[in-house]
Amino acid sequence: MTDRSLLRAIGWYRAPVIAVGLLASLLFFVPFLVVVATSWTSGSFILFPPTGFSLQWYETVLTDRQWLNSFWLSIVVAVIATAAAVVLGTLGALGLTRVRSRALQRWVRTLFIAPIALPPIAYAVGLWSVDRQLPFLDDTLVSLVLGETLLAVPYVFALVSSALAGGDPSLRPAASTLGASWPMILWRIELPPLLPSILGGTLFAFTVVFDEVVLSVLLLPPGTQTLPLKMFTASQEAFSPELTAASTMVSLLAIVVLGGAQLVSNRRNRAARLRRKASA
Amino acid sequence: MSTTTGELAPPERAAPADRHEPGRNRAEARWLLWPPLAFFVVALGVPLAALVIRALDNETGDNSFAAALTMPVFLDSLARTVVMALVVTALTVLLGTVYATAVAVSPGWLKFLLVAALLLSLWTSIMVRTFGWMLLELPRGAIFWLGDLLGLMDEPLGVYQTALAMYPAMVAVMLPFAVLPIASALAAIDREQLNAAAVFGSGPLLTFRAVIRPAITPAMISGGVLVFVMALGFYVTPLLLGGPTNMTVSGIISGQLRTAGRPDLGAAMSILLVGGTIAIYLVADRLFKVSEKWG
């Protein structure tokens, strides 16, 4: 799949461009490898290079109540917030195609993307202030889940909206002419081709929420911690190999799950392309 | 995830049938658009209103905004944050352009390596990546170890907990957000234009100036705007790497709540930060249609 036209256009600059790209990729690889390496130390401090090899810190993390509880709390918050964000983001993207005024369309689009630009700490202070005004929200996860949902909506919206833009605009009027009601058109005509992007948005939103730490800093009830918050406080209190062992495990989990999803969707796309070629 | 972001979405056309059925159309729009809009009012509008109330609710009777704007710590952190965001944005867009080009022109296995690096960064948490940079930059960390090994360094590294320590980590965290839109803009360039340039004897520099750069500039701008506004609000990475003497605005705000016990000041600073960031985003959005490139 080399791109001949681009290669020719770039000429002899190709080698230096690739060299700089590879150097830049070290910015991604090296910090991760250092985290992984320090986690298998047999000593009790984070040291690079690690001294000896042992999996003792993995055992410590996996048998520690606090680490496990924070992991499950993160999963629960991320599942609820992601589900809400997927529904709201998809509805928003579909709804936008029904707005006829161009100006209104632009404003709605801007609104749906805006949470990406929202500084999380300032937003967290806002949600925290709501909790102070409404004491019954204290000691609940309501404001945290609400906030995480808002931060996740733009990613779903962006993916679904760009898939909608690539769809066939004449399907809906055709179905409507044939007498289908709009909920039926939505369910049978519009949603099926969007499924891959909705799934992509779900994964993206889940990663964003699962990793988000700033809202948890201010909004979690005392005594509870999400995984990133547990990591954050641990890094400020005791910088021990426990921390890098936990980091390694959660990263590997993410790589396996998201990498698997990527492989499946690549294979689907390839199969779909082949089918299209065969029918053409 | 490769289809993530930067596709240049063509403007949606209003389906012709809608024009004849305004009643049906309105019902649809109501059912589809109102739930998310109601959610935005509750999840975004209410907290922002609470911020304003909290900022005005001040026991001493002073104006919290005036108090915040005359605090040297806050003003220093504001300057530090803006400088950091500008430098990080410039570096990220520059490096992101080269990276996206490298992905496009690499042979098979190198391309795989470059894409894998990007995905690794997108999939691992910012917390983990920040730990990696801490371990690299500690006085006797991995960079010192390597320098010592090569005989280049005999003094422990002094960069940890200085303002400089944030920069490489911030660039690394932000880079994917610049690479993704630029890569999809590169993929969308009309190949016939590139061929035509080559046929007429244009060299790489002229082709870049005349064909490639105009085609990827919108993506560079929307990636840059996004990186800039995100960098303004970054919390964890600057806090852990820059340390307590080099806090960005986010660090100062959380300090007002967590240690100083002045939520009114924290709220006032939050409003200033949100206001500034959203204003920049809105202006950039009007000028460069950033959100249309993102959805």
XYZ file of C-alpha atoms in Angstrom:
575
model
C 0.000 0.000 0.000
C 2.805 2.433 -0.673
C 1.528 5.701 -1.973
C 3.515 6.269 -5.184
C 2.300 9.798 -5.878
C 3.122 10.987 -2.377
C 6.480 9.207 -2.423
C 7.437 10.909 -5.661
C 6.256 14.262 -4.352
C 8.354 13.941 -1.243
C 11.472 12.806 -3.105
C 14.714 12.544 -1.183
C 13.116 14.124 1.902
C 11.596 10.728 2.610
C 14.539 9.379 4.637
C 14.940 12.390 6.968
C 11.154 12.607 7.498
C 10.996 8.934 8.486
C 14.052 9.383 10.724
C 12.425 12.278 12.615
C 9.180 10.304 12.839
C 11.004 7.347 14.368
C 12.781 9.596 16.862
C 9.408 11.103 17.782
C 7.951 7.632 18.269
C 10.531 7.181 21.047
C 8.516 9.823 22.950
C 5.728 7.218 23.044
C 7.702 4.003 23.515
C 10.435 4.936 25.974
C 8.351 6.209 28.936
C 6.121 3.149 28.718
C 9.049 0.723 28.572
C 10.653 2.420 31.580
C 7.427 2.015 33.573
C 7.237 -1.657 32.629
C 10.904 -2.284 33.436
C 10.790 -0.744 36.914
C 7.775 -2.866 37.841
C 9.641 -6.179 37.862
C 12.302 -5.105 40.321
C 13.041 -7.405 43.247
C 14.016 -4.387 45.368
C 11.574 -2.173 47.221
C 12.252 1.100 45.421
C 11.510 2.324 41.931
C 14.904 2.206 40.292
C 16.051 2.268 36.708
C 17.661 -0.039 35.709
C 15.679 -2.462 37.890
C 17.576 -4.652 40.319
C 16.916 -8.347 39.709
C 13.639 -9.765 38.469
C 10.576 -10.666 40.447
C 6.843 -10.446 40.131
C 6.379 -9.658 43.819
C 4.885 -6.215 43.160
C 2.282 -7.661 40.822
C 1.291 -10.024 43.596
C 1.127 -7.130 46.064
C -1.214 -5.168 43.800
C -3.425 -8.132 42.931
C -3.935 -9.062 46.596
C -4.463 -5.501 47.790
C -8.092 -4.598 48.554
C -7.555 -0.907 47.788
C -6.138 -1.457 44.305
C -8.870 -3.947 43.403
C -11.681 -1.792 44.782
C -10.439 1.251 42.920
C -10.230 -0.793 39.711
C -13.858 -1.949 40.042
C -15.087 1.509 40.953
C -13.421 2.839 37.794
C -15.105 0.119 35.740
C -18.546 0.898 37.209
C -18.226 4.659 36.676
C -16.871 4.168 33.157
C -19.613 1.705 32.147
C -22.462 3.964 33.311
C -20.962 7.174 31.920
C -20.045 5.528 28.611
C -23.522 4.069 28.136
C -25.085 7.478 28.749
C -22.570 9.243 26.512
C -23.125 6.789 23.659
C -26.900 7.304 23.721
C -26.662 11.095 24.036
C -23.857 11.498 21.492
C -25.608 9.303 18.920
C -28.956 11.056 19.422
C -27.195 14.387 19.047
C -25.455 13.396 15.821
C -28.727 12.056 14.358
C -30.697 15.039 15.582
C -28.244 17.431 13.995
C -29.066 16.075 10.532
C -32.704 17.150 11.107
C -31.825 20.729 11.910
C -32.464 22.784 8.821
C -31.015 26.157 9.738
C -27.296 26.214 8.899
C -26.483 28.673 11.665
C -28.270 26.552 14.241
C -26.456 23.472 12.957
C -23.109 25.126 13.530
C -23.991 26.190 17.063
C -25.245 22.742 18.027
C -22.109 21.150 16.585
C -19.912 23.599 18.482
C -21.806 22.849 21.687
C -21.336 19.092 21.324
C -17.582 19.374 20.729
C -17.020 22.084 23.368
C -16.537 19.732 26.379
C -13.176 18.714 24.857
C -12.056 22.318 25.346
C -13.498 22.589 28.848
C -10.684 22.721 31.446
C -11.443 19.659 33.606
C -10.353 21.191 36.909
C -12.608 24.235 36.470
C -15.507 21.973 35.509
C -14.774 19.821 38.561
C -14.945 22.914 40.793
C -18.332 23.695 39.242
C -19.690 20.214 39.940
C -18.194 20.377 43.436
C -20.047 23.657 44.036
C -23.293 22.002 42.919
C -22.670 19.257 45.491
C -22.208 21.914 48.204
C -25.524 23.540 47.271
C -27.383 20.237 47.117
C -26.175 18.243 50.133
C -28.120 15.118 49.157
C -25.641 14.673 46.289
C -22.736 14.469 48.724
C -21.399 10.946 49.208
C -22.941 9.819 45.931
C -21.365 9.216 42.554
C -24.038 11.269 40.761
C -21.993 14.372 40.007
C -18.928 12.330 39.031
C -20.887 10.160 36.574
C -22.695 13.212 35.185
C -19.388 15.007 34.640
C -17.638 12.029 33.060
C -20.588 11.585 30.713
C -20.288 15.175 29.531
C -16.552 14.757 28.901
C -17.181 11.582 26.876
C -20.075 12.836 24.680
C -17.889 14.746 22.137
C -15.918 11.649 21.143
C -19.053 9.629 20.379
C -20.670 12.597 18.654
C -17.618 13.248 16.460
C -17.312 9.632 15.301
C -21.018 9.093 14.607
C -21.419 12.488 12.994
C -18.582 11.919 10.535
C -19.990 8.485 9.668
C -23.394 10.110 9.018
C -21.796 12.650 6.691
C -20.451 9.792 4.575
C -23.825 8.026 4.347
C -26.307 8.120 1.510
C -28.650 11.124 2.047
C -31.375 9.756 -0.240
C -32.149 6.644 1.837
C -34.267 8.470 4.395
C -36.551 10.275 1.914
C -36.847 7.030 -0.066
C -37.948 5.068 2.994
C -40.304 7.875 3.962
C -41.892 7.886 0.499
C -42.458 4.168 0.888
C -44.434 4.930 4.021
C -42.032 4.076 6.836
C -42.507 6.067 10.052
C -39.512 7.980 11.351
C -38.741 5.715 14.344
C -38.781 2.776 11.941
C -36.480 4.583 9.495
C -34.174 5.426 12.373
C -34.029 1.875 13.649
C -33.972 -0.063 10.384
C -32.288 2.292 7.919
C -30.117 4.791 9.721
C -28.707 2.986 12.757
C -27.364 -0.260 11.193
C -24.665 1.361 9.020
C -23.653 3.532 11.990
C -22.973 0.573 14.280
C -19.203 0.353 13.632
C -18.694 4.041 14.477
C -20.975 3.759 17.500
C -18.839 0.853 18.727
C -15.663 2.823 18.006
C -17.105 5.761 19.922
C -18.024 3.456 22.807
C -14.445 2.214 23.128
C -13.007 5.714 22.838
C -15.449 7.111 25.394
C -14.751 4.239 27.780
C -10.980 4.831 27.642
C -11.460 8.561 28.205
C -13.706 8.051 31.232
C -11.667 5.197 32.682
C -8.469 7.289 32.598
C -9.998 10.559 33.725
C -8.580 11.663 37.064
C -9.273 15.355 37.560
C -12.996 15.065 38.299
C -12.357 12.227 40.771
C -9.884 14.409 42.689
C -12.684 16.703 43.841
C -15.882 14.706 43.467
C -15.411 11.260 44.968
C -16.961 10.584 48.385
C -14.258 10.313 51.058
C -12.744 6.837 51.344
C -13.414 5.851 47.729
C -10.938 6.072 44.881
C -10.999 5.375 41.178
C -7.931 3.664 39.768
C -6.326 6.788 38.263
C -6.951 8.678 41.510
C -5.389 5.851 43.508
C -2.366 6.055 41.202
C -2.247 9.817 41.525
C -2.305 9.833 45.332
C 0.129 6.908 45.492
C 2.565 8.828 43.300
C 2.436 11.791 45.670
C 2.700 9.750 48.865
C 4.785 6.624 48.286
C 6.417 6.209 44.905
C 6.812 2.424 45.119
C 7.062 -0.307 42.458
C 3.450 -1.170 43.326
C 2.543 1.857 41.279
C 4.421 0.847 38.150
C 3.208 -2.753 38.479
C -0.407 -1.525 38.604
C 0.300 0.832 35.676
C 1.761 -2.006 33.624
C -1.171 -4.310 34.275
C -3.875 -1.783 33.438
C -2.003 -0.696 30.289
C -1.581 -4.272 29.099
C -5.276 -4.887 29.721
C -6.146 -1.826 27.621
C -3.756 -2.870 24.843
C -5.214 -6.382 24.693
C -8.848 -5.231 24.706
C -8.487 -2.256 22.365
C -5.973 -4.009 20.113
C -8.340 -6.977 19.818
C -11.212 -4.669 18.902
C -9.034 -2.956 16.311
C -8.052 -6.283 14.753
C -11.671 -7.417 14.520
C -12.787 -4.155 12.910
C -9.859 -4.226 10.444
C -10.797 -7.741 9.412
C -14.460 -6.723 8.998
C -13.491 -3.740 6.870
C -11.296 -5.883 4.663
C -14.061 -8.453 4.221
C -16.546 -5.699 3.362
C -14.157 -4.243 0.806
C -13.660 -7.655 -0.805
C -17.416 -8.212 -0.958
C -17.886 -4.832 -2.597
C -15.177 -5.631 -5.140
C -16.741 -9.015 -5.878
C -20.182 -7.529 -6.459
C -18.884 -4.666 -8.605
C -9.747 4.140 15.882
C -7.970 4.955 12.672
C -11.076 6.697 11.443
C -11.201 8.855 14.523
C -11.184 12.485 13.886
C -10.095 14.651 11.132
C -12.242 13.602 8.242
C -13.366 16.678 6.436
C -17.063 16.191 6.723
C -18.925 17.586 3.761
C -21.767 19.836 4.893
C -24.909 17.833 5.403
C -27.596 18.335 2.848
C -31.134 18.695 4.061
C -33.000 15.751 2.655
C -35.423 17.018 0.014
C -38.417 15.082 1.364
C -38.201 16.942 4.658
C -39.240 20.156 3.077
C -42.678 18.752 2.274
C -43.231 17.282 5.708
C -42.417 19.959 8.230
C -44.600 18.478 10.984
C -42.920 15.097 10.901
C -39.539 16.743 10.747
C -40.167 18.782 13.865
C -41.273 15.747 15.874
C -38.114 13.925 14.906
C -35.846 16.804 15.777
C -37.581 17.139 19.127
C -37.175 13.500 20.093
C -33.611 13.235 18.902
C -32.105 16.548 19.885
C -33.896 17.423 23.091
C -32.541 14.700 25.389
C -28.897 15.614 24.718
C -29.657 19.339 24.907
C -31.453 18.880 28.223
C -28.443 16.904 29.418
C -26.128 19.758 28.417
C -28.219 22.215 30.418
C -28.014 20.011 33.537
C -24.430 18.806 33.206
C -22.852 21.964 31.812
C -25.169 24.884 32.553
C -25.874 24.081 36.194
C -22.207 23.614 37.239
C -21.207 26.824 35.461
C -23.993 28.690 37.264
C -22.859 27.120 40.552
C -19.331 28.375 39.831
C -20.601 31.936 39.522
C -22.630 31.650 42.736
C -19.679 30.157 44.580
C -17.319 32.876 43.327
C -19.673 35.634 44.497
C -20.288 33.959 47.856
C -17.375 35.365 49.785
C -17.290 35.683 53.583
C -14.944 38.666 53.626
C -17.134 40.621 51.226
C -14.291 41.254 48.771
C -14.643 40.657 45.102
C -13.133 37.210 44.466
C -12.316 38.048 40.867
C -10.362 41.134 41.866
C -8.669 39.130 44.621
C -7.674 36.404 42.166
C -6.419 38.868 39.582
C -4.178 40.603 42.114
C -2.653 37.386 43.444
C 0.940 37.182 42.184
C 0.879 33.357 42.436
C -2.142 33.217 40.145
C -0.753 35.700 37.645
C 2.583 33.866 37.531
C 0.852 30.569 36.965
C -1.319 32.150 34.270
C 1.740 33.413 32.390
C 3.451 30.050 32.824
C 0.378 28.209 31.537
C -0.049 30.385 28.452
C 3.645 30.195 27.534
C 3.630 26.440 28.069
C 0.492 25.965 25.971
C 1.876 28.110 23.131
C 5.259 26.383 23.016
C 3.726 22.913 23.342
C 1.226 23.690 20.568
C 3.916 24.930 18.199
C 6.170 21.924 18.860
C 3.278 19.475 18.653
C 1.931 20.764 15.338
C 5.404 20.849 13.796
C 6.340 17.385 15.001
C 2.829 16.102 14.258
C 3.124 17.192 10.614
C 6.428 15.378 10.224
C 5.063 12.332 12.051
C 1.926 12.138 9.925
C 4.044 12.464 6.769
C 6.411 9.780 8.039
C 3.462 7.430 8.602
C 2.257 8.096 5.049
C 5.590 7.504 3.312
C 7.082 4.680 5.451
C 7.516 1.189 4.092
C 5.334 -1.529 5.681
C 6.993 -2.501 8.947
C 8.168 1.035 9.801
C 4.618 2.263 9.244
C 3.401 -0.438 11.608
C 5.921 0.718 14.224
C 4.879 4.366 13.921
C 1.157 3.584 14.086
C 1.719 1.197 17.012
C 3.503 3.993 18.909
C 0.530 6.316 18.339
C -1.980 3.702 19.457
C 0.096 2.841 22.517
C -0.042 6.478 23.488
C -3.796 6.754 22.896
C -4.579 3.570 24.784
C -2.436 3.964 27.901
C -3.601 6.401 30.522
C -2.113 9.864 30.891
C -1.244 8.918 34.450
C 0.916 6.011 33.297
C 2.610 8.101 30.630
C 3.345 10.809 33.173
C 4.910 8.216 35.501
C 7.143 7.189 32.615
C 8.373 10.758 32.225
C 8.907 11.071 35.975
C 11.081 7.960 35.945
C 13.028 9.340 32.997
C 13.570 12.763 34.482
C 14.310 11.933 38.126
C 17.803 13.134 39.182
C 19.046 9.547 39.025
C 16.416 8.370 36.568
C 16.617 6.616 33.233
C 18.045 9.597 31.292
C 20.839 9.968 33.848
C 21.468 6.228 33.688
C 21.870 6.374 29.920
C 24.027 9.520 30.016
C 26.183 7.983 32.712
C 26.516 4.780 30.716
C 27.705 6.710 27.668
C 30.027 8.795 29.819
C 28.143 12.013 28.952
C 26.822 12.826 32.411
C 28.416 12.677 35.815
C 26.130 15.058 37.681
C 22.595 13.878 38.531
C 19.996 15.402 36.222
C 18.527 18.669 37.519
C 15.447 18.915 35.314
C 12.851 17.165 37.510
C 10.399 19.572 39.210
C 11.419 22.486 37.005
C 9.244 24.224 34.428
C 11.305 22.600 31.678
C 10.369 19.085 32.840
C 6.760 19.503 31.668
C 7.568 20.202 28.033
C 8.648 16.842 26.588
C 5.895 15.024 28.466
C 3.236 17.509 27.337
C 4.365 17.253 23.712
C 4.258 13.450 23.943
C 0.769 13.466 25.470
C -0.622 15.940 22.902
C 1.107 14.625 19.777
C -1.613 12.108 18.738
C -4.221 14.889 18.696
C -2.168 16.725 16.064
C -1.090 13.637 14.099
C -4.581 12.158 13.573
C -6.240 15.082 11.733
C -3.101 15.833 9.707
C -2.752 12.184 8.688
C -6.301 12.050 7.393
C -5.825 15.351 5.539
C -2.711 13.900 3.898
C -4.645 10.800 2.880
C -7.348 12.992 1.314
C -5.009 14.973 -0.983
C -5.916 14.525 -4.627
C -3.249 12.167 -5.989
C -3.688 13.579 -9.501
C -2.548 16.979 -8.249
C 0.615 15.408 -6.857
C 1.170 13.568 -10.135
C 0.575 16.722 -12.127
C 3.128 18.581 -10.009
C 5.658 15.819 -10.668
C 4.916 15.714 -14.395
C 5.512 19.438 -14.685
C 8.888 19.011 -13.015
C 8.148 20.427 -9.579
C 10.675 19.474 -6.900
C 9.679 18.296 -3.396
C 9.844 21.776 -1.848
C 7.655 23.412 -4.476
C 5.155 20.512 -4.356
C 5.016 20.850 -0.603
C 4.424 24.591 -0.800
C 1.923 24.520 -3.636
C -0.019 21.288 -3.114
C 0.578 19.607 0.229
C 0.714 22.560 2.604
C -2.529 24.218 1.472
C -4.269 20.835 1.734
C -3.169 20.111 5.295
C -3.252 23.640 6.749
C -6.885 23.385 7.973
C -6.040 20.142 9.774
C -2.905 21.687 11.295
C -4.959 24.614 12.562
C -7.779 22.536 14.021
C -5.290 20.140 15.622
C -3.317 23.086 16.976
C -6.378 24.830 18.422
C -7.405 21.625 20.135
C -3.940 21.019 21.576
C -3.773 24.630 22.756
C -7.086 24.630 24.629
C -6.385 21.198 26.121
C -2.905 22.286 27.218
C -4.399 25.345 28.965
C -6.478 23.082 31.198
C -3.964 20.297 31.806
C -3.650 19.227 35.403
C -1.805 15.992 36.165
C 1.261 16.172 33.926
C 2.390 19.721 34.868
C 1.632 19.081 38.540
C 3.671 15.889 38.813
C 6.592 16.982 36.633
C 6.777 20.724 37.266
C 6.392 20.351 41.018
C 4.850 22.731 43.545
C 6.899 25.770 42.511
C 5.897 25.644 38.846
C 2.162 25.132 39.056
C -0.081 25.857 36.112
C -3.474 27.514 36.610
C -5.143 24.120 37.138
C -2.761 23.300 39.979
C -3.387 26.662 41.656
C -7.160 26.185 41.400
C -7.096 22.758 43.000
C -4.768 24.174 45.691
C -7.407 26.787 46.582
C -9.869 23.991 47.336
C -7.696 21.239 48.695
C -5.209 23.127 50.869
C -5.920 26.867 51.044
C -9.611 26.510 51.924
C -10.682 29.341 49.610
C -13.298 27.788 47.320
C -14.539 31.243 46.336
C -11.109 32.118 44.921
C -10.903 28.713 43.258
C -14.298 29.283 41.663
C -13.354 32.775 40.464
C -10.137 31.436 38.915
C -12.129 28.578 37.357
C -14.487 31.060 35.722
C -11.539 33.009 34.355
C -9.974 29.791 33.028
C -13.221 28.453 31.529
C -14.093 31.860 30.088
C -10.677 32.291 28.488
C -10.535 28.774 27.102
C -14.073 28.717 25.740
C -13.646 32.189 24.242
C -10.508 31.037 22.416
C -12.305 27.899 21.274
C -15.358 29.806 20.034
C -13.298 32.372 18.139
C -11.138 29.657 16.576
C -14.271 27.697 15.760
C -15.854 30.657 13.951
C -12.625 31.435 12.093
C -11.396 27.942 11.211
C -14.478 25.693 11.655
C -12.585 23.517 14.141
C -15.573 21.523 15.362
C -16.622 20.693 11.807
C -13.280 19.028 11.276
C -13.903 17.076 14.459
C -17.319 15.828 13.556
